[in-house]
Amino acid sequence: MKIQIIGAGLAGLSAACALTEAGHQIMLSEAAPQAGGRARSYFDKQLGCRIDNGNHLLLSGNKDALRYLRRIGAEHTLTGPDEANFPFHDLKTNRGWTLRLNHGRIPWWIAAPSRRVPGTRLADYLALKRLLQARPGDLVEPLVGHGPLYERLLEPLAIAALNTMPDIAAAQPLGAVLAETVERGGFAALPRWARLGLSESFVDPALAWLQQRGAELRFGERVTHLPPNQPTILAVPPWVAKELMPELDVPDAFESICNLHFKTPRGPAEATFHGVIGGLTEWIFLRETVISVTISAANRHAHLGQEAIAAQVWQEVCQVLGQTLKLPPYRVLWEKRATFACTPAQLAKRPGPRSPRPLVALAGDWTDTGLPATIEGAIRSGEAAAKALLSQI
Ligand SMILES: Cc1cc2nc3c(=O)[nH]c(=O)nc-3n(C[C@H](O)[C@H](O)[C@H](O)COP(=O)(O)OP(=O)(O)OC[C@H]3O[C@@H](n4cnc5c(N)ncnc54)[C@H](O)[C@@H]3O)c2cc1C
């Protein structure tokens, strides 16, 4: 019997690939006309070029995401520097610095003032240990405390990784990210992103790989009920999972992410990025023809109009680049339910891969992976759901 997978985001694609590799026949049903869900590329008519729905940054320690790419033959489609260097710019002081982690497991970069965050002392980095040892219920900001390390590194890191403001965000998932990356050494914290686009890396090669192996792929097919007695992986967002399976408890509070894409021919040939503090802009991704900006945990900016946000962000981009440039054509993409809000109360609602119904497994970045809602979490959840289902058939 075919295994049905509902939802062709990265969790559904990961489950589909795992099951296909294990020798099973699968049918993948996706409501949208295309796969990729919240991590996809498209041709933007307004800008006249292809863009990603949002900038996505991975780290070289995202081992499940890298294994997935290897499986579908797309590992070479990621790019990024050979050193774990993170350039930052403070808009208030107009000062820049680069955090430079060393490759090995012993973090001697913390002892080197030229490599660590300016204005910090060695002892401040004990905050990283507190994050690694966080318990359920611990919140990021109260756990790590304030100071230059918080303002210049931990706050922007927490907002980016958890998509939730650190005063209400759970510390444990941030600790889990650090344990799989920074704690293992700079070699596991190398920044990585899709060279051409998210779909070209994570989606199109997976669809081709599945098709070559006889998978049935259906697009524009919104599933409205769970077929009885058919092995199924439900890889849809939490509110859809709840509609299809009302007895499920799922995360039900969300945070948005705002991405701005500016069409400009002035970027560098090789893509780079900057962390930014002291303004609206949080991360700038410079590509050859598009400069993109990410603002996470963006519910707090919901009152700002698109024009106002674009004007301010462009001014900030110019300040970081040290140039005065006219506002180019732009696109503001506001993903309202980008991820669940990573608070202790929401974490408690995350189900594991086994659902209350036999022969139905759950996948998605909102399931209990221990990680925040990220590509690594989504891909890992797909693998876990495939395992949970196979243990029942
Ligand atoms: C703007 C933005 C920026 C991000 N930045 C990063 C980042 O820098 N790094 C990172 O690691 N992660 C990032 N993320 C998170 C990452 O994109 C997600 O964690 C991941 O894509 C979630 O995949 P998923 O498969 O769990 O869910 P989804 O992508 O939501 O997939 C669910 C799929 O189910 C489909 N579906 C829904 N209802 C039905 C139905 N009834 N029948 C059939 N199909 C249905 C949907 O159309 C969708 O394709 C970002 C997310 C956003 C939105």
CSV table of C-alpha atoms and ligand atoms in Angstrom, one decimal:
chain,number,residue,atom,x,y,z
A,1,MET,CA,0.0,0.0,0.0
A,2,LYS,CA,1.2,3.5,-0.8
A,3,ILE,CA,2.1,5.8,2.0
A,4,GLN,CA,0.4,9.2,1.7
A,5,ILE,CA,2.3,12.3,2.7
A,6,ILE,CA,0.2,15.5,3.1
A,7,GLY,CA,2.2,18.7,2.6
A,8,ALA,CA,5.3,19.2,0.4
A,9,GLY,CA,7.2,21.7,2.7
A,10,LEU,CA,10.6,20.6,3.7
A,11,ALA,CA,9.2,18.3,6.4
A,12,GLY,CA,7.0,16.4,3.9
A,13,LEU,CA,9.8,16.3,1.3
A,14,SER,CA,12.2,14.9,3.9
A,15,ALA,CA,9.7,12.2,5.0
A,16,ALA,CA,9.1,11.4,1.3
A,17,CYS,CA,12.8,10.9,0.6
A,18,ALA,CA,13.4,8.9,3.7
A,19,LEU,CA,10.5,6.5,2.9
A,20,THR,CA,11.4,6.2,-0.7
A,21,GLU,CA,15.0,5.4,0.2
A,22,ALA,CA,13.6,2.7,2.5
A,23,GLY,CA,11.9,1.1,-0.5
A,24,HIS,CA,8.3,2.4,0.0
A,25,GLN,CA,5.9,3.7,-2.6
A,26,ILE,CA,4.7,7.2,-1.7
A,27,MET,CA,2.1,9.7,-2.8
A,28,LEU,CA,2.7,13.3,-1.9
A,29,SER,CA,-0.3,15.7,-1.9
A,30,GLU,CA,0.3,19.5,-1.7
A,31,ALA,CA,-2.4,22.1,-1.5
A,32,ALA,CA,-0.3,24.8,-3.3
A,33,PRO,CA,0.6,24.7,-7.0
A,34,GLN,CA,4.2,24.3,-6.0
A,35,ALA,CA,6.3,22.5,-3.3
A,36,GLY,CA,8.5,24.2,-0.6
A,37,GLY,CA,6.0,25.7,1.7
A,38,ARG,CA,7.6,28.4,3.8
A,39,ALA,CA,11.0,27.8,2.1
A,40,ARG,CA,10.6,28.5,-1.6
A,41,SER,CA,11.7,30.7,-4.5
A,42,TYR,CA,9.5,32.4,-7.1
A,43,PHE,CA,9.7,34.8,-10.0
A,44,ASP,CA,8.7,38.2,-8.6
A,45,LYS,CA,7.0,40.3,-11.4
A,46,GLN,CA,7.5,43.6,-9.6
A,47,LEU,CA,11.2,43.1,-9.3
A,48,GLY,CA,11.6,41.2,-12.6
A,49,CYS,CA,13.8,38.4,-11.0
A,50,ARG,CA,13.6,35.3,-8.9
A,51,ILE,CA,13.7,35.7,-5.1
A,52,ASP,CA,13.2,33.5,-2.0
A,53,ASN,CA,10.1,34.1,0.1
A,54,GLY,CA,12.5,34.8,2.9
A,55,ASN,CA,16.3,34.8,3.5
A,56,HIS,CA,17.3,31.4,5.0
A,57,LEU,CA,20.6,30.9,6.8
A,58,LEU,CA,21.8,27.5,7.8
A,59,LEU,CA,25.0,26.5,9.7
A,60,SER,CA,27.4,23.8,8.7
A,61,GLY,CA,26.4,21.9,11.9
A,62,ASN,CA,22.8,21.4,10.5
A,63,LYS,CA,23.7,17.8,9.9
A,64,ASP,CA,20.2,16.5,9.0
A,65,ALA,CA,19.7,19.3,6.4
A,66,LEU,CA,23.1,18.5,4.9
A,67,ARG,CA,22.4,14.8,4.8
A,68,TYR,CA,19.1,15.5,3.1
A,69,LEU,CA,20.9,17.6,0.5
A,70,ARG,CA,23.5,14.9,0.0
A,71,ARG,CA,20.7,12.3,-0.5
A,72,ILE,CA,19.0,14.4,-3.3
A,73,GLY,CA,22.4,15.3,-4.8
A,74,ALA,CA,22.2,19.0,-4.0
A,75,GLU,CA,24.9,19.5,-1.3
A,76,HIS,CA,26.9,21.5,-3.7
A,77,THR,CA,24.1,24.1,-4.1
A,78,LEU,CA,24.9,25.7,-0.7
A,79,THR,CA,27.5,28.3,-0.4
A,80,GLY,CA,29.2,30.3,2.3
A,81,PRO,CA,32.6,31.2,3.8
A,82,ASP,CA,35.3,28.7,5.0
A,83,GLU,CA,35.6,30.6,8.3
A,84,ALA,CA,32.9,31.1,11.0
A,85,ASN,CA,33.0,34.8,10.6
A,86,PHE,CA,29.9,36.9,11.5
A,87,PRO,CA,30.2,40.6,10.6
A,88,PHE,CA,28.1,43.0,12.7
A,89,HIS,CA,27.3,46.7,12.5
A,90,ASP,CA,25.8,48.9,15.2
A,91,LEU,CA,23.7,51.6,13.6
A,92,LYS,CA,23.7,53.7,16.8
A,93,THR,CA,27.5,54.0,17.1
A,94,ASN,CA,28.1,53.3,13.4
A,95,ARG,CA,30.8,50.8,14.5
A,96,GLY,CA,31.3,47.4,12.9
A,97,TRP,CA,33.1,44.3,14.1
A,98,THR,CA,33.4,40.7,13.1
A,99,LEU,CA,32.9,37.8,15.5
A,100,ARG,CA,35.4,35.1,14.4
A,101,LEU,CA,35.1,31.6,15.9
A,102,ASN,CA,38.0,29.3,15.6
A,103,HIS,CA,37.5,25.9,13.9
A,104,GLY,CA,38.3,23.5,16.7
A,105,ARG,CA,36.2,22.4,19.7
A,106,ILE,CA,38.2,24.4,22.3
A,107,PRO,CA,36.7,27.9,21.9
A,108,TRP,CA,39.9,30.0,22.2
A,109,TRP,CA,38.3,32.7,20.2
A,110,ILE,CA,36.5,33.8,23.4
A,111,ALA,CA,40.0,34.6,24.9
A,112,ALA,CA,41.0,36.7,21.9
A,113,PRO,CA,39.7,40.3,22.2
A,114,SER,CA,40.1,40.7,18.4
A,115,ARG,CA,37.8,37.7,17.7
A,116,ARG,CA,35.1,38.2,20.4
A,117,VAL,CA,32.4,40.8,20.7
A,118,PRO,CA,33.9,44.2,21.5
A,119,GLY,CA,33.4,45.4,25.1
A,120,THR,CA,32.9,41.9,26.5
A,121,ARG,CA,35.0,40.1,29.1
A,122,LEU,CA,35.9,36.4,29.1
A,123,ALA,CA,33.6,35.8,32.1
A,124,ASP,CA,30.6,37.2,30.1
A,125,TYR,CA,30.7,34.1,27.9
A,126,LEU,CA,29.5,31.9,30.8
A,127,ALA,CA,26.1,33.0,29.5
A,128,LEU,CA,26.7,30.5,26.6
A,129,LYS,CA,27.1,27.7,29.2
A,130,ARG,CA,23.9,28.8,30.9
A,131,LEU,CA,22.1,28.5,27.6
A,132,LEU,CA,23.6,25.1,26.9
A,133,GLN,CA,22.3,23.9,30.3
A,134,ALA,CA,18.9,25.6,30.1
A,135,ARG,CA,16.0,23.9,31.7
A,136,PRO,CA,12.3,23.8,30.5
A,137,GLY,CA,10.7,27.1,31.6
A,138,ASP,CA,14.0,29.1,31.4
A,139,LEU,CA,13.6,32.3,29.4
A,140,VAL,CA,16.5,33.6,27.3
A,141,GLU,CA,16.9,37.2,28.6
A,142,PRO,CA,16.5,36.5,32.4
A,143,LEU,CA,18.9,33.5,32.0
A,144,VAL,CA,21.8,35.3,30.2
A,145,GLY,CA,21.3,38.8,31.7
A,146,HIS,CA,22.1,42.2,30.0
A,147,GLY,CA,25.4,43.7,28.9
A,148,PRO,CA,27.4,44.1,25.7
A,149,LEU,CA,27.4,40.4,25.0
A,150,TYR,CA,23.6,40.3,25.2
A,151,GLU,CA,23.0,43.5,23.1
A,152,ARG,CA,25.7,42.7,20.5
A,153,LEU,CA,25.3,38.9,20.1
A,154,LEU,CA,22.8,37.0,22.2
A,155,GLU,CA,19.8,39.2,21.6
A,156,PRO,CA,20.2,39.2,17.8
A,157,LEU,CA,21.1,35.5,17.8
A,158,ALA,CA,18.0,34.6,19.9
A,159,ILE,CA,15.6,36.7,17.8
A,160,ALA,CA,17.0,35.1,14.6
A,161,ALA,CA,17.0,31.5,15.8
A,162,LEU,CA,13.8,31.5,17.8
A,163,ASN,CA,11.8,34.2,16.0
A,164,THR,CA,10.6,35.3,19.4
A,165,MET,CA,11.6,38.2,21.6
A,166,PRO,CA,14.2,37.0,24.2
A,167,ASP,CA,12.2,38.2,27.2
A,168,ILE,CA,9.5,35.6,26.5
A,169,ALA,CA,11.5,33.1,24.4
A,170,ALA,CA,12.4,29.7,25.8
A,171,ALA,CA,16.1,29.2,26.3
A,172,GLN,CA,16.3,25.5,25.8
A,173,PRO,CA,15.8,25.4,22.0
A,174,LEU,CA,18.6,28.1,21.6
A,175,GLY,CA,20.8,25.9,23.8
A,176,ALA,CA,20.0,23.0,21.4
A,177,VAL,CA,21.1,25.1,18.4
A,178,LEU,CA,24.3,26.1,20.2
A,179,ALA,CA,25.0,22.5,21.2
A,180,GLU,CA,24.8,21.3,17.6
A,181,THR,CA,26.9,24.2,16.1
A,182,VAL,CA,29.0,26.6,18.2
A,183,GLU,CA,29.7,24.1,21.0
A,184,ARG,CA,31.2,21.7,18.4
A,185,GLY,CA,33.6,24.4,17.1
A,186,GLY,CA,33.6,27.0,14.4
A,187,PHE,CA,33.7,24.2,11.7
A,188,ALA,CA,30.1,23.4,12.7
A,189,ALA,CA,29.1,27.1,12.7
A,190,LEU,CA,30.0,28.1,9.2
A,191,PRO,CA,27.2,30.2,7.7
A,192,ARG,CA,25.6,28.5,4.7
A,193,TRP,CA,22.8,29.6,2.3
A,194,ALA,CA,21.4,28.5,-1.0
A,195,ARG,CA,23.6,29.8,-3.8
A,196,LEU,CA,20.8,30.2,-6.4
A,197,GLY,CA,17.6,30.0,-4.4
A,198,LEU,CA,15.8,27.9,-1.8
A,199,SER,CA,13.8,25.9,-4.4
A,200,GLU,CA,17.0,25.2,-6.4
A,201,SER,CA,18.6,23.7,-3.3
A,202,PHE,CA,15.9,22.1,-1.2
A,203,VAL,CA,12.9,21.6,-3.4
A,204,ASP,CA,13.5,21.0,-7.1
A,205,PRO,CA,16.3,18.4,-6.6
A,206,ALA,CA,14.1,16.5,-4.1
A,207,LEU,CA,11.1,16.5,-6.5
A,208,ALA,CA,13.4,15.2,-9.4
A,209,TRP,CA,14.9,12.6,-7.1
A,210,LEU,CA,11.4,11.4,-6.0
A,211,GLN,CA,10.1,11.3,-9.5
A,212,GLN,CA,13.0,9.3,-10.8
A,213,ARG,CA,12.1,6.7,-8.1
A,214,GLY,CA,8.4,6.5,-9.0
A,215,ALA,CA,6.9,8.7,-6.4
A,216,GLU,CA,3.4,10.1,-7.2
A,217,LEU,CA,3.4,13.9,-6.7
A,218,ARG,CA,0.2,15.9,-6.7
A,219,PHE,CA,0.0,19.7,-6.6
A,220,GLY,CA,-3.0,21.9,-6.1
A,221,GLU,CA,-4.6,19.1,-4.0
A,222,ARG,CA,-5.8,20.3,-0.6
A,223,VAL,CA,-6.5,17.3,1.6
A,224,THR,CA,-9.7,17.9,3.7
A,225,HIS,CA,-9.9,14.6,5.6
A,226,LEU,CA,-7.6,11.9,6.7
A,227,PRO,CA,-8.2,8.7,4.7
A,228,PRO,CA,-8.9,5.8,7.1
A,229,ASN,CA,-6.5,2.8,7.3
A,230,GLN,CA,-4.0,4.4,5.0
A,231,PRO,CA,-0.5,4.9,6.4
A,232,THR,CA,-0.1,8.7,6.4
A,233,ILE,CA,2.4,11.4,7.3
A,234,LEU,CA,0.7,14.7,8.1
A,235,ALA,CA,3.3,17.4,7.2
A,236,VAL,CA,1.1,20.5,7.2
A,237,PRO,CA,1.2,23.6,9.4
A,238,PRO,CA,-0.2,23.1,13.0
A,239,TRP,CA,-3.5,24.8,12.4
A,240,VAL,CA,-4.2,22.5,9.4
A,241,ALA,CA,-3.2,19.4,11.4
A,242,LYS,CA,-5.7,20.5,14.1
A,243,GLU,CA,-8.5,20.8,11.5
A,244,LEU,CA,-7.7,17.3,10.1
A,245,MET,CA,-7.2,15.8,13.6
A,246,PRO,CA,-9.2,17.9,16.2
A,247,GLU,CA,-8.0,15.7,19.1
A,248,LEU,CA,-4.4,17.0,18.6
A,249,ASP,CA,-2.9,19.6,20.9
A,250,VAL,CA,-0.7,21.9,18.7
A,251,PRO,CA,1.1,25.3,19.0
A,252,ASP,CA,-1.3,28.0,18.4
A,253,ALA,CA,0.6,31.3,18.8
A,254,PHE,CA,2.7,32.6,15.9
A,255,GLU,CA,5.3,35.2,15.1
A,256,SER,CA,5.9,36.9,11.8
A,257,ILE,CA,9.0,37.5,9.8
A,258,CYS,CA,9.4,40.5,7.5
A,259,ASN,CA,11.7,40.3,4.5
A,260,LEU,CA,12.6,43.2,2.2
A,261,HIS,CA,14.1,42.6,-1.2
A,262,PHE,CA,15.7,45.6,-3.0
A,263,LYS,CA,16.6,45.2,-6.7
A,264,THR,CA,20.1,46.6,-7.1
A,265,PRO,CA,22.9,45.8,-9.4
A,266,ARG,CA,25.5,47.0,-6.9
A,267,GLY,CA,26.0,43.9,-4.8
A,268,PRO,CA,29.2,41.8,-4.7
A,269,ALA,CA,29.6,38.9,-7.1
A,270,GLU,CA,29.8,36.5,-4.1
A,271,ALA,CA,26.9,36.8,-1.6
A,272,THR,CA,27.7,38.0,1.9
A,273,PHE,CA,25.7,39.0,4.9
A,274,HIS,CA,25.8,41.3,7.9
A,275,GLY,CA,24.2,41.2,11.3
A,276,VAL,CA,22.8,44.7,12.3
A,277,ILE,CA,21.8,46.1,15.6
A,278,GLY,CA,20.3,49.3,16.8
A,279,GLY,CA,17.6,49.7,14.1
A,280,LEU,CA,14.8,47.8,12.3
A,281,THR,CA,17.2,45.9,10.1
A,282,GLU,CA,18.6,42.7,11.6
A,283,TRP,CA,20.3,40.8,8.8
A,284,ILE,CA,21.4,42.1,5.4
A,285,PHE,CA,22.1,39.5,2.6
A,286,LEU,CA,24.0,41.0,-0.3
A,287,ARG,CA,23.6,39.2,-3.6
A,288,GLU,CA,24.6,40.3,-7.1
A,289,THR,CA,21.3,41.8,-8.0
A,290,VAL,CA,19.2,41.8,-4.8
A,291,ILE,CA,19.9,43.1,-1.4
A,292,SER,CA,17.6,41.4,1.1
A,293,VAL,CA,16.9,42.3,4.7
A,294,THR,CA,15.3,40.1,7.4
A,295,ILE,CA,13.4,41.3,10.5
A,296,SER,CA,12.4,38.5,12.8
A,297,ALA,CA,9.8,38.4,15.6
A,298,ALA,CA,8.2,41.1,13.5
A,299,ASN,CA,4.7,41.2,15.2
A,300,ARG,CA,6.1,44.2,17.2
A,301,HIS,CA,6.4,46.1,13.9
A,302,ALA,CA,3.0,45.2,12.5
A,303,HIS,CA,1.8,48.9,12.9
A,304,LEU,CA,4.4,50.1,10.4
A,305,GLY,CA,3.3,50.5,6.7
A,306,GLN,CA,5.3,48.9,3.9
A,307,GLU,CA,6.5,52.2,2.6
A,308,ALA,CA,7.7,53.4,6.0
A,309,ILE,CA,9.5,50.2,6.7
A,310,ALA,CA,11.2,50.1,3.3
A,311,ALA,CA,12.4,53.7,3.6
A,312,GLN,CA,13.9,53.2,7.0
A,313,VAL,CA,15.4,49.9,6.2
A,314,TRP,CA,17.0,51.2,3.0
A,315,GLN,CA,18.5,54.1,4.9
A,316,GLU,CA,20.0,51.6,7.4
A,317,VAL,CA,21.4,49.4,4.5
A,318,CYS,CA,23.1,52.5,3.1
A,319,GLN,CA,24.6,53.3,6.5
A,320,VAL,CA,26.0,49.8,6.9
A,321,LEU,CA,27.4,49.9,3.3
A,322,GLY,CA,28.7,53.4,3.8
A,323,GLN,CA,27.0,54.6,0.6
A,324,THR,CA,24.2,57.0,-0.3
A,325,LEU,CA,21.9,55.3,-2.7
A,326,LYS,CA,18.4,56.1,-4.0
A,327,LEU,CA,15.6,53.8,-2.9
A,328,PRO,CA,15.5,51.1,-5.6
A,329,PRO,CA,12.5,49.0,-6.6
A,330,TYR,CA,11.6,46.8,-3.6
A,331,ARG,CA,9.3,44.1,-2.4
A,332,VAL,CA,8.2,43.7,1.2
A,333,LEU,CA,7.2,40.1,2.1
A,334,TRP,CA,5.5,39.7,5.5
A,335,GLU,CA,5.0,36.1,6.5
A,336,LYS,CA,2.4,36.4,9.2
A,337,ARG,CA,2.6,32.9,10.6
A,338,ALA,CA,6.3,32.4,9.8
A,339,THR,CA,6.9,30.1,12.8
A,340,PHE,CA,5.2,29.3,16.1
A,341,ALA,CA,6.1,31.6,19.0
A,342,CYS,CA,9.0,29.8,20.8
A,343,THR,CA,7.7,30.3,24.3
A,344,PRO,CA,7.7,27.6,27.1
A,345,ALA,CA,3.8,27.4,26.9
A,346,GLN,CA,3.9,26.8,23.1
A,347,LEU,CA,6.8,24.3,23.4
A,348,ALA,CA,4.6,22.3,25.8
A,349,LYS,CA,2.0,21.9,23.0
A,350,ARG,CA,4.5,20.3,20.5
A,351,PRO,CA,3.5,16.7,19.8
A,352,GLY,CA,6.0,14.1,19.0
A,353,PRO,CA,6.0,12.2,15.6
A,354,ARG,CA,3.4,9.7,16.8
A,355,SER,CA,-0.2,11.0,16.5
A,356,PRO,CA,-3.2,9.8,18.6
A,357,ARG,CA,-4.4,7.8,15.6
A,358,PRO,CA,-2.8,4.6,14.4
A,359,LEU,CA,-1.0,4.7,11.1
A,360,VAL,CA,-0.8,8.5,11.1
A,361,ALA,CA,2.6,10.2,11.9
A,362,LEU,CA,3.2,13.9,12.3
A,363,ALA,CA,6.0,16.1,10.8
A,364,GLY,CA,6.6,19.8,10.7
A,365,ASP,CA,8.9,22.3,12.3
A,366,TRP,CA,6.3,22.7,15.0
A,367,THR,CA,6.5,19.1,16.2
A,368,ASP,CA,8.8,18.2,19.1
A,369,THR,CA,12.2,18.2,17.6
A,370,GLY,CA,13.9,20.0,20.5
A,371,LEU,CA,15.0,22.6,18.0
A,372,PRO,CA,13.3,25.9,17.1
A,373,ALA,CA,11.2,26.1,13.9
A,374,THR,CA,14.0,25.9,11.4
A,375,ILE,CA,15.0,24.0,8.2
A,376,GLU,CA,17.0,21.6,10.3
A,377,GLY,CA,14.0,21.0,12.6
A,378,ALA,CA,11.6,20.5,9.6
A,379,ILE,CA,13.9,18.0,7.9
A,380,ARG,CA,14.6,16.2,11.1
A,381,SER,CA,10.9,16.0,11.9
A,382,GLY,CA,10.3,14.4,8.5
A,383,GLU,CA,12.8,11.7,9.2
A,384,ALA,CA,11.3,11.1,12.7
A,385,ALA,CA,7.8,10.8,11.3
A,386,ALA,CA,9.0,8.3,8.6
A,387,LYS,CA,10.6,6.2,11.4
A,388,ALA,CA,7.5,6.4,13.6
A,389,LEU,CA,5.2,5.3,10.8
A,390,LEU,CA,7.5,2.4,9.7
A,391,SER,CA,7.5,1.1,13.2
A,392,GLN,CA,3.7,0.6,12.9
A,393,ILE,CA,3.5,-1.1,9.5
B,1,LIG,C1,10.4,34.3,6.2
B,1,LIG,C2,11.0,33.1,6.8
B,1,LIG,C3,12.4,33.1,7.1
B,1,LIG,C4,12.9,31.9,7.7
B,1,LIG,N1,14.3,31.9,7.9
B,1,LIG,C5,14.8,30.7,8.3
B,1,LIG,C6,16.3,30.6,8.4
B,1,LIG,O1,17.0,31.6,8.2
B,1,LIG,N2,16.8,29.4,8.8
B,1,LIG,C7,16.0,28.3,9.0
B,1,LIG,O2,16.6,27.2,9.3
B,1,LIG,N3,14.7,28.4,9.0
B,1,LIG,C8,14.1,29.6,8.6
B,1,LIG,N4,12.7,29.6,8.5
B,1,LIG,C9,11.9,28.5,8.9
B,1,LIG,C10,11.7,27.4,7.8
B,1,LIG,O3,11.3,28.0,6.6
B,1,LIG,C11,10.6,26.5,8.2
B,1,LIG,O4,11.0,25.9,9.5
B,1,LIG,C12,10.4,25.3,7.3
B,1,LIG,O5,10.3,25.7,5.9
B,1,LIG,C13,9.1,24.6,7.7
B,1,LIG,O6,8.8,23.5,6.8
B,1,LIG,P1,7.6,22.6,7.1
B,1,LIG,O7,7.6,21.5,6.1
B,1,LIG,O8,7.5,22.2,8.6
B,1,LIG,O9,6.3,23.5,7.0
B,1,LIG,P2,5.7,24.3,5.7
B,1,LIG,O10,6.8,24.8,4.9
B,1,LIG,O11,4.7,25.2,6.2
B,1,LIG,O12,5.0,23.1,4.8
B,1,LIG,C14,3.6,22.7,5.0
B,1,LIG,C15,3.1,22.4,3.6
B,1,LIG,O13,1.7,21.9,3.8
B,1,LIG,C16,0.9,22.4,2.7
B,1,LIG,N5,-0.5,22.2,3.1
B,1,LIG,C17,-1.2,23.0,4.0
B,1,LIG,N6,-2.4,22.5,4.1
B,1,LIG,C18,-2.5,21.4,3.3
B,1,LIG,C19,-3.6,20.5,3.0
B,1,LIG,N7,-4.8,20.6,3.6
B,1,LIG,N8,-3.3,19.6,2.1
B,1,LIG,C20,-2.1,19.5,1.5
B,1,LIG,N9,-1.1,20.3,1.7
B,1,LIG,C21,-1.3,21.3,2.7
B,1,LIG,C22,1.4,23.8,2.6
B,1,LIG,O14,1.0,24.4,1.4
B,1,LIG,C23,2.9,23.7,2.8
B,1,LIG,O15,3.5,23.5,1.5
B,1,LIG,C24,12.1,30.8,8.0
B,1,LIG,C25,10.7,30.8,7.7
B,1,LIG,C26,10.2,32.0,7.1
B,1,LIG,C27,8.7,32.0,6.8
